[in-house]
Tab-separated table of C-alpha atoms in Angstrom:
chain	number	residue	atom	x	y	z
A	1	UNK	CA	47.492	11.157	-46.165
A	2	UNK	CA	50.510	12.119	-44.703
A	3	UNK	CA	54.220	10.872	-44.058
A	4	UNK	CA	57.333	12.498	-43.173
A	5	UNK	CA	60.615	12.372	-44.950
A	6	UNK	CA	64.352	13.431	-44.516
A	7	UNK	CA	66.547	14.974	-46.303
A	8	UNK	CA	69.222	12.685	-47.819
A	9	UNK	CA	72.651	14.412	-48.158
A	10	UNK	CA	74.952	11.069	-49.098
A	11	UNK	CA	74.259	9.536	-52.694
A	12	UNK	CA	75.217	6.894	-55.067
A	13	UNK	CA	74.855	3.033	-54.851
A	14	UNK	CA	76.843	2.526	-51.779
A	15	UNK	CA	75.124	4.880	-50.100
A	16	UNK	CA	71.579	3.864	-50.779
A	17	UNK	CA	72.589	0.162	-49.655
A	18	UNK	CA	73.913	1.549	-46.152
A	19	UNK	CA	69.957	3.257	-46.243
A	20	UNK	CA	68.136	-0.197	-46.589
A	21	UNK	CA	70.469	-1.907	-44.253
A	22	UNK	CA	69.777	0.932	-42.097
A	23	UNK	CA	65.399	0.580	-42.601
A	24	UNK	CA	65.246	3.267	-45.075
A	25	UNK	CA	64.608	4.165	-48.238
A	26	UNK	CA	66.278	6.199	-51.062
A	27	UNK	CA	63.913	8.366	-52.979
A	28	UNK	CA	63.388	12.149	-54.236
A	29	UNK	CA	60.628	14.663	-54.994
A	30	UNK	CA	61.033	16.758	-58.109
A	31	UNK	CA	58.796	19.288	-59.702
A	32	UNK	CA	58.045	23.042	-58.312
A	33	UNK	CA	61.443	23.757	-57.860
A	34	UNK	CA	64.721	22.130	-57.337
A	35	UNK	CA	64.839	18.133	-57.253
A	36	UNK	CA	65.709	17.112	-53.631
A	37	UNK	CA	66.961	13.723	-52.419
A	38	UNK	CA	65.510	12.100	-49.767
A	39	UNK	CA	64.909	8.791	-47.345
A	40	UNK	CA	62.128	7.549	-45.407
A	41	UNK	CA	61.295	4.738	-43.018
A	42	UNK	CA	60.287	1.211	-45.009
A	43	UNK	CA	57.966	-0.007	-42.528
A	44	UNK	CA	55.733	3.279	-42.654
A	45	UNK	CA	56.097	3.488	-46.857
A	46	UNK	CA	55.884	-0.506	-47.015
A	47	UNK	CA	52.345	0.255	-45.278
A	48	UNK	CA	51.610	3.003	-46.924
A	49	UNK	CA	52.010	1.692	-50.526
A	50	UNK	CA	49.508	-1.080	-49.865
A	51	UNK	CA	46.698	1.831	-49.573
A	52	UNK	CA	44.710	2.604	-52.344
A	53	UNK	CA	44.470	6.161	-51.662
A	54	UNK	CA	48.367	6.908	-51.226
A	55	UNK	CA	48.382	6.120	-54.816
A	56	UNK	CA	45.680	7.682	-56.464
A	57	UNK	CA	45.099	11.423	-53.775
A	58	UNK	CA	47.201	14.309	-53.227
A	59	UNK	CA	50.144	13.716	-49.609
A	60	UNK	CA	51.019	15.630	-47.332
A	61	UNK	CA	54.824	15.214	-47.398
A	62	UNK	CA	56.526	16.884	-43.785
A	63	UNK	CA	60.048	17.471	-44.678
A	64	UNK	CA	62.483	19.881	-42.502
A	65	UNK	CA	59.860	20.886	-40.761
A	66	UNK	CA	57.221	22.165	-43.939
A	67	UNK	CA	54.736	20.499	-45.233
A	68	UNK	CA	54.463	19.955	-49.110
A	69	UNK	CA	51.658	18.710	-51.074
A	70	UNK	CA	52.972	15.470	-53.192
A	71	UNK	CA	51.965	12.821	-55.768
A	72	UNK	CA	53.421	9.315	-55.676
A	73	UNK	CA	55.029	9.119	-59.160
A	74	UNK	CA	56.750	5.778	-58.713
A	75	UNK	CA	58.521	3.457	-56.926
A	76	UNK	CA	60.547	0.418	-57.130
A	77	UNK	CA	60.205	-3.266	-55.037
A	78	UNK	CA	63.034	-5.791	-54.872
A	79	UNK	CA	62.560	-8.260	-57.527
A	80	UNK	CA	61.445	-11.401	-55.353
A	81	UNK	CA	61.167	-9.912	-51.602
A	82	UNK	CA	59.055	-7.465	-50.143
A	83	UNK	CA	61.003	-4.700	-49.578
A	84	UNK	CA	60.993	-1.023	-51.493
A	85	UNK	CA	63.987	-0.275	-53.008
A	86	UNK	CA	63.223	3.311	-54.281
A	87	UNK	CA	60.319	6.089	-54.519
A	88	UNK	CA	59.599	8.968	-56.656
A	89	UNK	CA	57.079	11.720	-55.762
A	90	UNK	CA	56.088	15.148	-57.538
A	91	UNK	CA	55.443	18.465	-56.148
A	92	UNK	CA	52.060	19.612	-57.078
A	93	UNK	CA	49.872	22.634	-56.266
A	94	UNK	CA	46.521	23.846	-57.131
A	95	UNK	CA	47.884	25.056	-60.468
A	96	UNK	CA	49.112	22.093	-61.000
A	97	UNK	CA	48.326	20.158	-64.445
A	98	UNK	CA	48.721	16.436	-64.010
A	99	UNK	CA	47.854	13.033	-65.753
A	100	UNK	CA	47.119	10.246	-63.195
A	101	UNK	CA	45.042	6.992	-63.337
A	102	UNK	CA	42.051	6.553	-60.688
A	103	UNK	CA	40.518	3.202	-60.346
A	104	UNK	CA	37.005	2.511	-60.366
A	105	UNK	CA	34.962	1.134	-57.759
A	106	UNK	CA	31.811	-0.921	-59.123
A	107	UNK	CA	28.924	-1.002	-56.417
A	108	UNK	CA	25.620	-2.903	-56.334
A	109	UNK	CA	25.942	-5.288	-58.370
A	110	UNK	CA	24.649	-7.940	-56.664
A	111	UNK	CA	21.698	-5.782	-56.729
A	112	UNK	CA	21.484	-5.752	-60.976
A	113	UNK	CA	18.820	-7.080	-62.935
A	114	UNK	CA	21.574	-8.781	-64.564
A	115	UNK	CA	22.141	-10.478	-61.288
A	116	UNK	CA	19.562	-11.000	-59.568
A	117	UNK	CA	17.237	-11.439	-62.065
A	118	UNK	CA	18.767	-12.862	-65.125
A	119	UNK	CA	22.120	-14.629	-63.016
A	120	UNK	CA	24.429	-13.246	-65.461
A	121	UNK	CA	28.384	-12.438	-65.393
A	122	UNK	CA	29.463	-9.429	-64.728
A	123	UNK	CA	33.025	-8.566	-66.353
A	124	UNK	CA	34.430	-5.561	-65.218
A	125	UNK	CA	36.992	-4.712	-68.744
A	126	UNK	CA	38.155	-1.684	-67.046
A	127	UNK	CA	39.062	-1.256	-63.277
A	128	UNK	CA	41.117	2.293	-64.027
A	129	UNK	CA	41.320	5.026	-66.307
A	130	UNK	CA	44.090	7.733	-66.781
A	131	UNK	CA	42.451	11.296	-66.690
A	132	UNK	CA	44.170	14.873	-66.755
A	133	UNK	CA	43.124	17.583	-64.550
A	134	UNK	CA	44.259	19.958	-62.072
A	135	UNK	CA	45.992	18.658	-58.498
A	136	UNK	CA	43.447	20.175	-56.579
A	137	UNK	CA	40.586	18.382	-58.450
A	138	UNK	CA	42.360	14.696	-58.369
A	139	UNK	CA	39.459	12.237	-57.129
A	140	UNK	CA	40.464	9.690	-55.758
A	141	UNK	CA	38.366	7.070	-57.444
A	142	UNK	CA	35.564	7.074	-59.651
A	143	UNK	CA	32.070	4.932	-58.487
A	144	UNK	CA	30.424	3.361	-61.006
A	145	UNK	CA	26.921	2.115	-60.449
A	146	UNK	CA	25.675	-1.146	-61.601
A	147	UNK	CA	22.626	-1.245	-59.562
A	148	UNK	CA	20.239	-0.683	-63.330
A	149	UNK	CA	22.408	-3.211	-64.953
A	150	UNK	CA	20.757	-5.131	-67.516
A	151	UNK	CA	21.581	-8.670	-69.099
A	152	UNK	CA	23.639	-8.043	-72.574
A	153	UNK	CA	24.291	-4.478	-71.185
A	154	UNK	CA	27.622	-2.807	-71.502
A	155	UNK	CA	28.689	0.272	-69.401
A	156	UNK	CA	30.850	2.540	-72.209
A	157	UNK	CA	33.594	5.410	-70.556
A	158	UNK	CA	30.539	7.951	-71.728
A	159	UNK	CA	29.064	6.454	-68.996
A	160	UNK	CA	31.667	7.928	-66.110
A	161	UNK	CA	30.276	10.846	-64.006
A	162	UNK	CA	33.449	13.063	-64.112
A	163	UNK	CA	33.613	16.043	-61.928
A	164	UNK	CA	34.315	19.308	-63.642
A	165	UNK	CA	37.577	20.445	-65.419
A	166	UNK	CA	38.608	15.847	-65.302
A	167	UNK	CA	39.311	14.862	-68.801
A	168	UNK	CA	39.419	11.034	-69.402
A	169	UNK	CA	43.145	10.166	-71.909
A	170	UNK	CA	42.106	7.725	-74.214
A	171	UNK	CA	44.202	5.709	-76.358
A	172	UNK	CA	42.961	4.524	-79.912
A	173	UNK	CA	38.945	3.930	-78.650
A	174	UNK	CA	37.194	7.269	-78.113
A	175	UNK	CA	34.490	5.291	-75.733
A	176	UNK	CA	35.902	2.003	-74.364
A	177	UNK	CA	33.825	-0.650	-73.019
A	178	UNK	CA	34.392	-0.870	-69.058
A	179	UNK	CA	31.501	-3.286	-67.876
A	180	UNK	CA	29.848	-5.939	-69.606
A	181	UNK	CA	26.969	-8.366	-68.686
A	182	UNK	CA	26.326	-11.212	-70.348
A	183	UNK	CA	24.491	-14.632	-69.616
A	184	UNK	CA	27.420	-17.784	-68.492
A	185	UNK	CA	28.229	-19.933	-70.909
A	186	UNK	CA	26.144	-23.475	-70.804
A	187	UNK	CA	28.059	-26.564	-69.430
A	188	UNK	CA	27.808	-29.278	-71.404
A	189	UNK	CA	27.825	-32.525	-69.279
A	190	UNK	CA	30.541	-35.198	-70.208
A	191	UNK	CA	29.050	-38.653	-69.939
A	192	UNK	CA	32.131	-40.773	-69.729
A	193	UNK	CA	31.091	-44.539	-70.723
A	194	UNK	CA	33.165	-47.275	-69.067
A	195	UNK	CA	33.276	-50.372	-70.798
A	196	UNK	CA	33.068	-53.648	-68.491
A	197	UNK	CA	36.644	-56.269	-68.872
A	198	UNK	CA	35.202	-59.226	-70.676
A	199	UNK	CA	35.041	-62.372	-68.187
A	200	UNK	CA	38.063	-64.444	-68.952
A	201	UNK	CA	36.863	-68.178	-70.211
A	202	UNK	CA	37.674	-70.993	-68.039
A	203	UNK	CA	40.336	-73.245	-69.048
A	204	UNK	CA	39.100	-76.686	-69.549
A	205	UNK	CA	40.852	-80.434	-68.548
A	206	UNK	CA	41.310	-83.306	-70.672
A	207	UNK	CA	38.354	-84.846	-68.897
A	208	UNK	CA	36.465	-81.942	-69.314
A	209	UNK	CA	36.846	-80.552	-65.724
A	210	UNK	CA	36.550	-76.649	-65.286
A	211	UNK	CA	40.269	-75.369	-64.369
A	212	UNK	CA	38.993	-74.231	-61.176
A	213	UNK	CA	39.298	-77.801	-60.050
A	214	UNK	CA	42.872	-78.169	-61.228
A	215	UNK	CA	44.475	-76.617	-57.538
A	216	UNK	CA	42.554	-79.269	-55.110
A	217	UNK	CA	43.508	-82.056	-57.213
A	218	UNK	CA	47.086	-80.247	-57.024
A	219	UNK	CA	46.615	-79.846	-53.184
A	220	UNK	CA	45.175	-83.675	-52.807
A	221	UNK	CA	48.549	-84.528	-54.808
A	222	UNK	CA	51.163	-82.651	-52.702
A	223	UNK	CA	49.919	-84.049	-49.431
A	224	UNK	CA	51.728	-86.589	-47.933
A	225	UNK	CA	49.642	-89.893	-47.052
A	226	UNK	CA	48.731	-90.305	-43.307
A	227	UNK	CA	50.064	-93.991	-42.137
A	228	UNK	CA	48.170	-96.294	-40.173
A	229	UNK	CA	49.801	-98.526	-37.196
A	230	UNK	CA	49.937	-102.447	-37.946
């Protein structure tokens, strides 16, 4: 991939405010040579960032006129808006010893025993591992196929195809689990029981009447007597 940045002669905070006010942002490449400051457009690096590969491949950085090769080393967002506030990137040749993570990519998995077969769940532990190497043999991800996965299966690190001279950095477990497949856990149904309301009893009169009766001998009461012409 490539982008193209400018040389930034004005520093400090004041400075790289004016730059995102302005669409830019503040950043500098270090490494083979002297550390250089320098700016690029937001919109293009915004972009950028949101690619896999501009994070894990070596870019082709145009700046004054040359090309460089580069490796995104880091970067910095605003806390709650989407905007980059800063960027970091390494120059790198073929000699070039660097440690990087590279994610994985699972593929066919839908295609597993496990799967298909058995309708197990898949849980990917691991979606990237850190590995040393040179620049010029930095893949850019690893592909990891489930396609022979069986149920209670697990995929170890071991299991990684590297390419020659790519050494995987482990910390603490020499051979980390990375997939895992494993049969879903059984619902169990919750039979909720709802009781019925008891029926109220019915009041009863003095003469025995149910209360029900009690409001038309109310209503017989409270209306008035019709009158009859003499």
């Amino acid at each position: 991939m490539k982008f193209v940045a400018t040389e930034r002669t004005l520093q400090g905070t004041g400075a790289s405010r004016r730059l995102r006010v302005a669409g830019k942002v503040p950043g500098i490449v270090f490494g083979g040579g002297e550390a250089m400051s320098i700016e690029l457009e937001h919109n293009a690096l915004f972009h950028a960032l949101k690619k896999e590969a501009f994070h894990s491949s070596i870019l082709e950085m145009e700046l004054g006129g040359q090309s460089q090769q580069v490796l995104l080393r880091d970067y910095q967002m605003h806390p709650y808006r989407p905007i980059v506030m800063h960027v970091d990137f390494q120059r790198v040749d073929g000699t070039t010893r660097i440690v990087k993570k590279v994610p994985l990519h699972f593929v066919n998995e839908e295609n597993s025993p496990a799967v298909k077969t058995d309708k197990c769940v898949v849980s990917h532990v691991v979606t990237e591992v850190q590995i040393s190497c040179l620049a010029s043999q930095l893949p850019e991800f690893f592909t990891v196929d489930l396609g022979e996965l069986e149920k209670g299966q697990s995929l170890h690190l071991n299991d990684l195809k590297l390419g020659a001279g790519v050494k995987v950095v482990t910390h603490g477990k020499p051979n980390p689990v990375i997939v895992t497949a494993a049969e879903p856990a059984a619902e169990e149904e919750e039979i909720v029981v709802v009781a019925a309301a008891p029926a109220a009893p019915a009041k009863k009169t003095k003469k025995g009447g149910a209360a029900a009766a009690e409001p038309d001998a109310a209503a017989a009461k409270s209306a008035p007597a019709k009158k009859t012409k003499k």
